XYZ file of C-alpha atoms in Angstrom:
748
model
C 110.701 92.427 54.472
C 111.552 88.388 54.463
C 108.017 87.061 54.902
C 106.872 89.438 52.845
C 109.306 88.183 49.583
C 108.459 84.283 50.975
C 105.011 84.748 50.785
C 104.889 86.860 47.145
C 107.026 84.361 45.705
C 105.144 81.258 46.569
C 101.830 83.070 44.538
C 104.078 84.500 41.614
C 105.453 82.030 39.609
C 108.933 81.948 38.892
C 111.368 81.535 36.096
C 115.061 80.288 35.606
C 117.605 83.280 34.421
C 120.857 83.071 33.697
C 123.370 84.788 36.046
C 124.243 87.437 33.467
C 120.711 88.629 34.126
C 119.926 88.220 37.049
C 123.090 90.791 37.642
C 121.635 93.421 35.073
C 118.394 92.972 36.651
C 119.769 93.794 40.016
C 122.071 96.445 38.637
C 119.486 98.362 36.565
C 117.584 98.335 39.948
C 120.046 99.423 41.647
C 120.896 102.227 39.251
C 117.372 103.578 38.865
C 117.355 103.939 43.043
C 120.212 105.942 42.937
C 119.063 108.470 40.426
C 115.162 109.322 40.053
C 113.615 107.520 42.641
C 115.296 109.688 45.273
C 114.756 113.069 43.770
C 112.616 115.091 46.244
C 109.308 116.373 44.690
C 109.678 119.844 42.911
C 109.510 122.616 45.477
C 110.582 120.549 48.499
C 113.163 121.359 50.752
C 114.521 118.489 52.421
C 117.754 119.210 53.837
C 118.535 118.765 57.760
C 120.166 120.990 60.157
C 121.986 117.569 61.467
C 121.428 113.964 60.770
C 118.566 112.152 62.110
C 118.489 110.092 64.859
C 118.325 106.643 63.772
C 117.400 103.378 65.995
C 117.361 99.586 64.594
C 114.983 97.090 66.655
C 115.898 93.740 66.269
C 114.240 90.240 67.489
C 113.470 87.686 66.860
C 109.842 85.927 66.187
C 107.703 86.077 69.039
C 109.800 87.782 70.867
C 107.605 90.878 71.111
C 109.272 93.795 69.072
C 106.256 94.191 67.355
C 104.800 95.154 70.497
C 107.528 97.520 71.746
C 107.665 99.581 68.477
C 104.176 100.477 68.604
C 104.586 101.538 72.088
C 108.031 103.656 71.529
C 106.650 105.153 68.414
C 103.315 106.542 70.503
C 105.685 107.395 73.333
C 108.849 109.075 72.266
C 106.958 110.568 68.616
C 109.556 108.313 66.219
C 108.560 107.692 63.085
C 108.639 103.836 62.201
C 109.911 102.408 59.137
C 109.798 98.897 58.374
C 111.508 97.352 55.439
C 108.899 95.049 54.375
C 106.546 97.487 54.421
C 108.138 99.860 52.087
C 108.563 96.809 49.732
C 105.113 96.157 49.400
C 104.244 100.251 49.247
C 106.703 100.373 45.886
C 105.600 97.363 44.472
C 101.946 98.487 45.005
C 102.830 101.723 43.959
C 103.076 100.476 40.068
C 106.094 102.381 39.592
C 108.216 101.114 37.301
C 110.864 100.458 40.533
C 108.166 99.120 42.051
C 107.624 96.928 39.085
C 111.790 96.053 38.899
C 110.864 94.798 42.573
C 108.397 92.470 41.861
C 110.332 91.043 38.396
C 113.063 90.185 41.130
C 110.973 88.398 43.117
C 109.097 86.722 40.854
C 111.901 85.543 40.049
C 112.599 83.834 43.553
C 115.424 86.245 44.375
C 115.752 88.448 47.453
C 115.488 92.239 46.829
C 119.779 93.289 46.781
C 120.070 95.297 50.069
C 121.402 98.762 48.953
C 117.768 98.693 47.071
C 116.111 98.113 50.448
C 118.355 100.739 51.936
C 117.763 103.279 49.219
C 113.756 103.083 49.961
C 114.764 103.387 53.513
C 116.825 106.618 52.820
C 113.758 107.874 50.703
C 111.298 107.507 53.710
C 113.652 109.585 56.053
C 114.520 112.068 53.383
C 110.504 112.753 52.896
C 110.116 112.928 56.534
C 109.323 116.062 58.268
C 110.214 114.292 61.559
C 114.336 113.735 62.709
C 113.520 110.831 64.926
C 112.972 106.821 63.023
C 112.754 103.489 64.863
C 113.831 100.753 61.851
C 111.858 97.810 62.918
C 113.782 94.143 61.643
C 116.494 95.824 60.087
C 119.317 94.652 59.492
C 118.569 91.252 60.018
C 122.350 90.018 58.507
C 126.071 91.626 57.969
C 125.487 92.251 54.462
C 122.679 94.387 55.506
C 124.127 96.158 57.888
C 126.983 97.059 55.562
C 124.724 98.078 52.875
C 123.505 100.463 55.208
C 126.196 101.906 56.572
C 127.589 102.304 52.801
C 124.906 104.082 51.154
C 123.476 106.101 54.214
C 127.116 106.709 55.249
C 126.535 106.572 59.064
C 125.664 103.934 61.547
C 122.658 103.806 63.911
C 122.507 106.111 67.440
C 121.550 103.135 69.042
C 120.183 99.312 68.769
C 117.322 97.570 70.591
C 117.476 93.863 70.921
C 115.007 92.164 72.521
C 116.244 88.935 74.078
C 113.841 86.343 74.458
C 114.093 82.592 75.313
C 113.211 80.283 72.517
C 110.786 78.170 74.316
C 109.014 81.387 75.221
C 108.793 82.806 71.375
C 107.951 79.289 70.611
C 104.927 79.977 73.176
C 104.241 83.288 71.983
C 103.800 82.279 67.948
C 102.237 79.548 68.282
C 99.351 81.115 70.757
C 98.907 83.978 68.057
C 96.494 81.773 65.964
C 96.787 83.886 62.909
C 95.947 80.963 60.730
C 99.471 80.536 59.363
C 100.357 77.541 57.667
C 103.930 77.474 58.995
C 103.182 78.417 62.374
C 104.217 75.314 64.106
C 106.676 74.217 66.259
C 109.191 72.578 63.735
C 108.841 75.535 61.446
C 108.848 78.215 64.268
C 112.195 76.778 65.443
C 113.658 76.868 62.553
C 112.998 80.308 61.441
C 114.368 80.993 65.591
C 117.753 78.825 64.279
C 117.578 81.152 60.975
C 117.414 84.103 62.830
C 119.718 83.408 65.266
C 122.669 82.512 62.692
C 122.042 85.536 60.828
C 121.519 88.351 63.308
C 124.228 87.176 65.934
C 127.198 88.268 63.894
C 124.894 92.118 64.006
C 124.452 91.892 67.725
C 128.026 91.281 68.523
C 129.093 94.099 65.932
C 126.894 96.295 67.650
C 127.747 95.348 71.208
C 131.277 96.168 70.529
C 130.584 99.425 69.217
C 128.932 100.424 72.092
C 125.395 100.678 70.191
C 123.681 97.357 71.815
C 120.927 97.873 74.521
C 119.774 94.376 75.577
C 115.969 94.438 76.740
C 114.997 91.533 78.885
C 111.740 90.670 76.997
C 110.040 88.154 79.346
C 106.583 89.367 80.969
C 103.769 91.788 80.639
C 104.058 94.096 77.849
C 103.608 97.490 80.052
C 106.342 96.025 82.355
C 109.138 95.141 79.105
C 108.183 98.642 78.246
C 109.233 100.443 81.569
C 113.136 98.271 80.793
C 112.937 100.770 77.427
C 111.557 104.088 78.286
C 115.023 104.524 80.862
C 117.100 104.627 77.433
C 114.773 106.972 75.192
C 114.270 109.177 78.385
C 117.992 109.808 79.031
C 119.084 109.925 75.461
C 116.079 112.424 74.346
C 118.091 114.863 76.487
C 121.557 114.151 75.760
C 120.340 114.649 72.198
C 119.155 118.013 72.802
C 122.341 119.926 71.012
C 120.749 122.931 69.870
C 122.187 125.340 72.373
C 125.821 123.926 71.593
C 128.039 123.715 74.166
C 125.713 125.031 77.001
C 123.603 121.969 76.761
C 126.168 119.717 76.297
C 128.191 120.466 79.406
C 124.903 119.699 81.388
C 124.332 116.315 79.679
C 127.328 114.868 82.067
C 124.448 115.216 84.658
C 122.016 112.957 82.695
C 124.997 110.744 81.089
C 126.125 110.153 84.549
C 122.519 108.125 84.834
C 124.051 105.466 82.476
C 125.226 102.171 83.819
C 127.313 99.598 81.872
C 126.517 95.999 81.706
C 128.459 92.539 80.617
C 128.758 92.405 77.090
C 125.329 94.137 76.089
C 125.128 98.065 77.319
C 122.506 98.542 79.588
C 120.707 101.433 81.234
C 120.459 101.296 84.902
C 118.149 104.584 85.874
C 116.882 104.603 89.562
C 114.338 107.945 89.073
C 112.994 108.169 92.725
C 116.802 109.067 93.585
C 118.015 111.082 90.734
C 115.042 113.047 89.596
C 116.133 116.323 91.872
C 119.118 115.983 90.245
C 117.744 115.658 86.742
C 115.222 118.292 87.445
C 118.673 120.508 88.569
C 119.698 120.124 84.805
C 116.326 120.963 83.081
C 116.052 124.161 85.236
C 119.476 125.153 83.442
C 118.553 124.305 80.166
C 115.613 126.202 80.149
C 117.130 128.900 82.176
C 119.614 128.950 78.898
C 116.944 128.455 76.684
C 115.402 131.648 77.856
C 118.305 133.672 78.161
C 118.826 132.677 74.204
C 115.199 133.567 72.858
C 115.979 137.165 74.676
C 119.012 137.737 72.372
C 116.945 136.480 69.479
C 118.948 133.055 69.226
C 116.450 130.760 66.465
C 116.146 127.161 68.282
C 115.800 124.019 66.526
C 112.569 122.443 66.917
C 113.945 118.948 68.173
C 115.246 120.734 70.739
C 111.186 121.762 71.680
C 110.417 118.399 71.337
C 113.573 116.653 73.097
C 112.769 118.782 76.809
C 109.034 118.664 76.381
C 109.347 114.471 76.403
C 111.819 114.870 79.403
C 109.401 117.425 80.586
C 106.572 114.581 80.476
C 108.490 111.609 81.694
C 109.686 113.906 84.986
C 105.802 115.376 84.814
C 107.548 118.775 85.643
C 104.507 120.466 83.770
C 105.924 124.123 85.126
C 109.038 124.112 82.918
C 106.315 122.647 80.382
C 104.825 125.984 80.774
C 107.917 127.797 80.263
C 109.027 126.023 77.095
C 105.318 126.864 75.303
C 105.971 130.496 76.011
C 109.439 130.331 74.029
C 108.081 128.163 70.999
C 106.695 131.025 67.784
C 103.080 130.453 67.397
C 103.797 129.607 64.116
C 105.923 126.342 64.640
C 103.496 125.193 67.012
C 100.579 125.053 64.831
C 102.581 123.880 62.031
C 104.328 120.830 63.735
C 102.317 118.458 64.595
C 104.715 116.197 66.382
C 105.670 119.179 68.545
C 102.147 120.160 69.563
C 101.349 116.482 70.303
C 104.036 116.376 73.165
C 102.963 119.618 74.316
C 99.375 118.682 74.619
C 100.161 115.244 76.094
C 102.387 117.546 78.785
C 99.481 119.070 79.325
C 97.010 116.525 79.775
C 98.746 113.617 81.840
C 99.145 116.733 83.781
C 95.480 117.118 84.206
C 95.870 120.806 82.659
C 92.935 119.639 80.387
C 92.144 123.322 79.099
C 95.231 124.298 78.216
C 95.539 120.879 76.278
C 91.968 121.416 74.626
C 93.477 125.099 73.623
C 96.679 123.662 71.720
C 94.402 120.727 70.198
C 92.123 123.496 68.457
C 95.098 125.426 67.091
C 96.642 122.291 65.462
C 96.615 122.548 61.815
C 97.075 119.041 60.960
C 95.886 117.301 63.772
C 93.825 115.002 62.248
C 97.318 113.342 60.276
C 98.108 111.201 63.425
C 95.738 109.673 66.329
C 98.705 110.385 68.770
C 97.057 113.953 69.941
C 93.345 112.382 70.003
C 94.962 110.059 72.263
C 96.684 111.924 74.638
C 93.559 114.331 74.833
C 91.080 111.453 75.357
C 93.349 110.053 77.873
C 93.489 113.359 80.193
C 89.735 113.773 80.054
C 89.786 110.345 81.215
C 91.952 110.198 84.124
C 90.005 113.611 85.236
C 87.134 111.434 85.547
C 85.436 113.265 82.752
C 84.323 110.578 80.703
C 81.634 112.008 78.693
C 84.061 114.323 77.681
C 86.343 111.714 76.883
C 83.592 109.796 74.881
C 82.289 112.973 73.082
C 85.755 113.454 71.672
C 86.293 109.451 70.498
C 83.179 110.525 68.531
C 84.430 113.326 67.093
C 87.229 112.086 66.091
C 85.831 108.973 64.354
C 83.382 111.173 62.823
C 86.314 113.363 61.082
C 87.509 109.941 59.926
C 90.795 109.791 62.107
C 91.268 106.104 62.177
C 91.970 104.552 65.812
C 94.416 102.503 66.935
C 95.233 99.859 69.824
C 96.232 102.713 72.263
C 92.826 104.769 71.711
C 90.790 101.681 72.715
C 91.841 101.204 76.423
C 91.000 104.999 77.472
C 87.967 104.913 75.434
C 86.845 101.607 77.358
C 88.183 103.323 80.851
C 85.741 106.508 79.936
C 82.903 103.594 79.336
C 83.530 102.187 82.877
C 83.638 105.441 84.460
C 80.405 106.422 83.344
C 78.722 102.757 83.678
C 76.450 102.764 80.149
C 77.283 99.464 78.467
C 74.946 100.402 75.719
C 78.197 102.936 74.479
C 80.638 100.229 75.383
C 79.036 97.581 73.340
C 79.226 100.274 70.355
C 82.862 100.873 71.008
C 82.925 96.982 70.810
C 81.301 97.124 67.716
C 84.005 99.572 66.750
C 87.202 97.539 67.960
C 85.930 94.479 65.642
C 85.333 96.894 62.752
C 89.281 98.123 63.077
C 90.361 94.781 63.322
C 91.625 95.086 67.156
C 89.340 91.824 68.228
C 92.344 90.080 68.703
C 94.843 92.393 70.490
C 95.024 91.832 74.013
C 95.325 94.943 75.145
C 92.305 95.835 74.028
C 90.512 92.766 74.920
C 92.042 93.573 78.569
C 90.184 96.917 78.267
C 86.995 95.472 77.259
C 87.272 92.096 79.743
C 87.273 95.380 82.791
C 84.747 97.788 81.042
C 81.832 95.006 80.787
C 82.468 94.142 84.481
C 82.452 97.884 85.563
C 79.294 98.380 83.771
C 77.878 95.170 85.003
C 77.519 93.053 83.145
C 80.332 90.077 84.554
C 78.458 87.033 81.388
C 80.170 89.296 78.328
C 82.851 90.032 80.741
C 83.955 86.559 80.890
C 83.339 85.519 77.413
C 85.870 88.583 76.439
C 88.261 87.266 78.352
C 87.774 83.523 77.296
C 88.552 84.658 73.863
C 92.121 86.078 74.914
C 94.504 83.863 73.216
C 97.684 84.603 75.779
C 96.594 86.328 78.509
C 98.412 88.415 80.801
C 98.755 89.769 84.611
C 96.181 92.594 83.284
C 93.761 89.861 81.899
C 93.794 87.319 85.105
C 93.691 90.854 87.398
C 90.710 92.282 85.288
C 88.966 89.438 85.487
C 89.429 88.722 89.126
C 88.239 92.312 90.155
C 84.831 92.060 88.266
C 83.946 89.301 90.052
C 85.411 90.515 93.244
C 83.266 93.872 92.979
C 80.109 91.811 91.622
C 80.526 89.790 95.187
C 81.001 86.636 93.295
C 83.169 84.867 95.639
C 83.005 81.425 94.427
C 84.403 82.717 90.914
C 86.901 85.190 91.951
C 88.350 81.586 93.846
C 87.861 79.619 90.510
C 89.566 82.217 88.357
C 92.468 82.760 91.314
C 93.110 78.628 91.142
C 92.515 78.846 87.146
C 94.854 81.519 86.850
C 97.604 79.626 88.740
C 96.858 76.262 87.421
C 97.430 77.770 84.009
C 101.318 78.940 85.146
C 100.644 83.008 85.682
C 101.933 84.032 88.739
C 99.424 86.119 90.520
C 101.074 89.383 91.742
C 100.263 91.461 94.853
C 97.703 93.221 92.961
C 95.555 89.754 92.167
C 96.553 88.884 96.079
C 94.861 91.555 97.780
C 92.262 91.857 95.162
C 91.307 87.971 96.529
C 91.655 89.167 99.783
C 89.601 92.000 100.019
C 87.074 89.855 98.464
C 87.114 87.055 100.964
C 84.657 86.829 103.984
C 85.612 83.879 105.300
C 88.807 84.114 107.947
C 89.718 80.415 106.795
C 89.794 81.001 103.152
C 91.385 84.568 104.305
C 93.943 82.354 106.386
C 94.763 79.747 103.440
C 95.355 83.164 101.054
C 97.780 84.167 103.582
C 99.706 80.746 103.778
C 99.753 80.664 99.986
C 101.399 83.997 100.125
C 104.311 83.483 102.699
C 105.020 80.275 100.688
C 105.871 82.197 97.443
C 107.221 85.235 99.003
C 104.461 87.797 98.300
C 103.586 88.674 102.182
C 105.439 91.505 102.514
C 104.584 93.387 99.527
C 102.673 96.932 100.927
C 99.028 96.301 99.206
C 99.151 92.259 100.002
C 100.295 93.101 103.250
C 97.494 96.090 103.952
C 94.964 93.646 102.838
C 95.764 91.470 105.027
C 96.165 94.067 108.267
C 92.215 94.699 107.340
C 91.151 90.595 106.786
C 92.143 90.352 110.344
C 91.063 92.830 112.208
C 87.774 92.285 110.210
C 87.495 89.534 112.037
C 88.596 90.902 115.369
C 92.027 88.848 114.854
C 93.997 92.020 116.351
C 97.213 90.209 117.126
C 97.345 88.616 113.846
C 96.924 92.024 112.285
C 99.956 93.760 114.782
C 102.004 90.483 113.567
C 101.482 91.704 109.783
C 101.470 95.315 110.655
C 105.053 94.914 112.652
C 106.798 92.477 110.302
C 106.184 94.939 107.264
C 110.118 96.502 106.184
C 108.310 99.399 104.725
C 104.644 101.027 105.472
C 103.031 103.738 103.585
C 99.762 105.738 105.178
C 97.626 102.838 104.331
C 99.469 100.494 106.663
C 99.198 102.902 109.300
C 95.467 104.117 108.954
C 94.531 100.285 108.470
C 96.295 99.467 111.650
C 94.934 102.652 113.584
C 91.068 101.785 111.956
C 91.960 97.828 113.411
C 92.340 99.959 116.551
C 89.009 101.547 117.049
C 88.016 100.318 120.488
C 91.266 100.388 121.595
C 94.034 103.207 123.327
C 96.376 101.745 121.365
C 95.064 103.338 118.191
C 96.471 106.641 119.747
C 100.083 104.949 120.081
C 99.344 104.055 116.349
C 99.255 107.438 115.487
C 101.926 108.873 117.667
C 104.561 106.053 116.402
C 103.586 106.682 112.837
C 104.140 110.851 113.061
C 107.703 109.414 114.571
C 108.687 107.340 111.747
C 107.737 110.613 109.255
C 104.613 109.216 107.461
C 102.175 112.210 107.377
C 98.808 111.267 107.900
C 95.665 111.943 105.318
C 92.143 112.819 105.897
C 91.701 109.151 106.267
C 94.124 109.036 109.457
C 92.039 111.476 111.257
C 88.735 110.150 110.885
C 89.786 106.617 112.233
C 91.334 108.606 115.570
C 88.471 110.946 115.798
C 86.086 107.799 115.802
C 88.553 105.871 118.033
C 88.209 108.694 120.799
C 84.254 109.255 120.258
C 84.244 105.166 121.196
C 86.538 105.517 123.632
C 85.357 108.553 125.495
C 88.645 110.177 125.051
C 87.100 114.032 124.584
C 90.092 116.081 125.453
C 92.138 113.890 122.834
C 89.617 114.302 120.179
C 89.614 118.002 120.612
C 93.409 117.991 120.551
C 93.435 115.644 117.397
C 90.425 118.077 115.471
C 92.896 121.116 116.382
C 96.335 119.151 115.119
C 94.496 117.966 111.758
C 93.939 121.758 110.742
C 96.719 123.835 112.311
C 99.689 121.114 111.835
C 98.982 119.089 109.071
C 96.848 122.057 106.694
C 93.901 119.574 106.283
C 90.203 120.876 106.075
C 87.731 118.856 107.673
C 85.031 117.191 105.619
C 81.800 115.530 106.679
C 83.066 112.626 108.335
C 85.283 114.404 110.124
C 82.101 116.614 111.504
C 80.345 113.663 112.035
C 82.829 112.213 114.264
C 83.233 115.239 116.452
C 79.599 115.505 117.088
C 79.533 111.550 117.761
C 82.565 112.705 120.443
C 80.692 115.008 122.159
C 77.252 113.192 121.705
C 78.640 110.100 123.431
C 79.816 112.050 126.468
C 76.564 113.454 127.307
C 77.774 117.188 125.495
C 74.506 117.437 123.764
C 75.061 121.604 123.381
C 78.681 121.129 122.130
C 77.725 118.855 119.788
C 74.915 120.772 118.712
C 77.287 123.909 118.235
C 79.734 121.464 116.319
C 76.928 121.014 113.692
C 75.938 124.977 113.779
C 79.716 125.737 112.892
C 80.418 124.213 110.145
C 81.377 125.467 106.908
C 78.904 123.661 104.731
C 75.254 122.496 105.498
C 75.325 119.478 107.544
C 74.920 115.860 106.203
C 72.804 112.527 107.248
C 76.117 111.778 109.296
C 76.256 114.272 110.997
C 72.318 114.693 112.170
C 72.258 111.247 112.425
C 75.400 110.949 115.083
C 73.251 113.928 116.683
C 69.593 112.277 116.604
C 71.539 109.390 118.138
C 73.099 110.805 120.898
C 70.227 112.498 122.040
C 67.948 108.811 122.171
C 71.293 107.779 124.202
C 70.571 110.642 126.501
C 67.278 112.052 126.753
C 67.584 115.219 125.115
C 64.078 115.786 123.460
C 64.505 119.163 122.380
C 68.029 118.804 119.947
C 66.559 115.578 118.779
C 63.572 117.283 117.465
C 65.694 119.219 115.605
C 67.958 116.831 114.137
C 65.328 114.529 113.431
C 63.428 117.009 111.236
C 66.513 117.470 109.361
C 66.581 113.723 108.651
C 63.191 113.137 107.334
C 64.137 116.250 105.128
C 67.576 114.554 103.769
C 66.344 110.743 104.271
C 62.111 110.809 104.103
C 62.664 106.980 103.340
C 65.095 105.983 106.281
C 62.959 103.835 108.966
C 65.665 104.197 111.850
C 65.361 108.134 112.185
C 61.745 107.762 112.987
C 62.506 105.202 115.496
C 64.741 106.956 116.960
C 62.633 110.083 117.073
C 59.950 107.717 118.711
C 61.998 105.916 121.292
C 63.483 109.524 122.419
C 59.659 110.352 122.849
C 58.809 107.284 124.546
C 61.382 107.474 127.107
C 60.218 111.249 127.868
C 56.570 109.396 128.284
C 55.232 112.121 125.095
C 53.095 109.058 124.028
C 50.783 111.280 121.597
C 54.209 112.289 119.914
C 55.234 109.148 119.478
C 51.320 108.315 117.966
C 52.229 111.363 115.780
C 55.505 110.114 114.152
C 53.949 106.302 113.860
C 51.222 108.197 111.849
C 53.346 110.018 109.994
C 55.582 106.427 108.617
C 52.464 105.120 107.472
C 51.625 108.065 105.735
C 54.875 107.764 103.784
C 54.342 104.082 102.889
C 57.183 103.242 105.748
C 56.552 100.233 108.270
C 55.738 100.615 111.559
C 54.419 97.600 113.113
C 57.803 97.116 114.894
C 57.540 100.378 116.608
C 53.417 99.871 117.050
C 54.328 96.878 118.916
C 57.216 98.643 120.823
C 55.082 101.909 121.076
C 51.865 99.365 123.290
C 54.573 98.140 125.489
C 55.552 101.421 126.375
C 51.894 102.097 127.383
C 51.244 99.125 128.896
C 53.883 99.976 131.520
C 52.166 103.473 132.429
């Protein structure tokens, strides 16, 4: 609002007026707003069963509150109100009241607080929503008093994005938006003015117990994770349509609230308290079902709040139960409610249910939220073509995307690997004005890298004004996946030089790409200095690095020092000992520590048994995998078992394994059998395995070589020559094998 006033006043010539005239003009505006402008349209009924839920959002220039407001609105379905936007809209409407506001600005004066509050009040009254986020208001004590005087109530909560001055200055100066006042002196002055005007407001709401202080330093997503628990818990607490029954359960959620020093801060530990929250949710849903059976009509806001809670807890089963309670007519008419249900289904992988809700929405084109949720659901399931088809349908229907649309669409482009479609989406990004949005640009960097155009990926990366960890990691991962180690190390060094501290993703990515033990050890040394070593992903990468270079003592040292381990840690150390009996000892320890093995664990174990000739142990583990852990064997497990029996000379048993498989054997299984026949000179089974491989891999010269060697070792030289002729007919290189055959014939 304040920037708008300053800009307009600089363009409109001002004229001096007497104090009585100024007062008269202000009273005239206030009188108009208090009478005509707030009357609802004819035929509309804007009475509410309960007062709206109001959130104030405060923060200095460069604190990032604008970005976080977008995320809050997107995630929790609040209506975003900006005092400045409301004033501009009223002026542009060419109404009598807009003309009065414009005249006030022309005279170089600030619009009275009561007028701004009346605009906010009207926007609330005309909205179908019941939850509002008011951005950048109140700016001073006068604003606050006017709001409470006109509205007759205080906000429910106040968010304050607390950011150090040097960080705010850095952010504003890096925006490069072309504003003449974006220089260090004016930015500092703006921050000083903000602090002077806002501090009394902040202190007032702190004493009232309504202020939540958010530490606004770090990546956008990380900051939002500090905001998210506030709304998750409050939504549940505010679900009061069930009266005392639901309010009595709210104490369970209320116990999750902690208090800071002079500011209230929310301290939630979902991983420790999810069971309590699910128990409370179960009680609420049971009461809802009982009430509906008795014919009690429920408030749509109750459904919306509980669907949001289900989404945050990923309690999909409860979402299905709540869906059955919502009247079909209400769901079809209420876009906010159906959008929440759609998002819950899509995020839980129930994409057919989500699309069914989407198809029944009567006003789905009024908001991009539902489209975003469905596109995201398809992309997360790997249904990239469906996600892209939905996006282009959205474009055809004239639904304008937002900054949350494009990262999801770009992920789908990356999934199908078609750069042509990615370039088309890129043009849309420019068309809709998101070319300078860091969130979107990060998605472009990742998309181009995954689609194979690392040059364009770097070009976009270089255009990002303020790079966060996601930006650096996307570029770093792109280089590593393309095998460009020198470039990856260069970006890693540049990242550090520019003051961006690498995280566990950065370090594990660079360790994955390092082929040199020396370079890997240097990165390890750097992580030791920075205290990163015991992050799970970093430690797991170090185990793989050292085991790949045969440094098992170092791999074991890293593993033994880890304060916590996941299944990847155990799999890595077991795989590192694929030629060592210690592999089985590590598996025994894994079971003792209570870590559940997965499919990869047993591939490593069975492979180790095959290399070590431990047939009985291999049979025991294969049985254990199926009966104790319920893991159905896949192709790799069968290949390991064939290799296990084959290396031990048990060719018939190996062949029997192949014949008992639940699905058709692939090249890895037949290849293991053919190699075993080569080792032990079994011509009959070798011929069967080779014939299958010639069908599955007609261009694999190695299979022909093995069969020729089997024939050669058995003295069947005519068959050797026959296989060599087959290779020539298929256009394969047989010269090396011809030399080996001639040598064998000379021996005879």
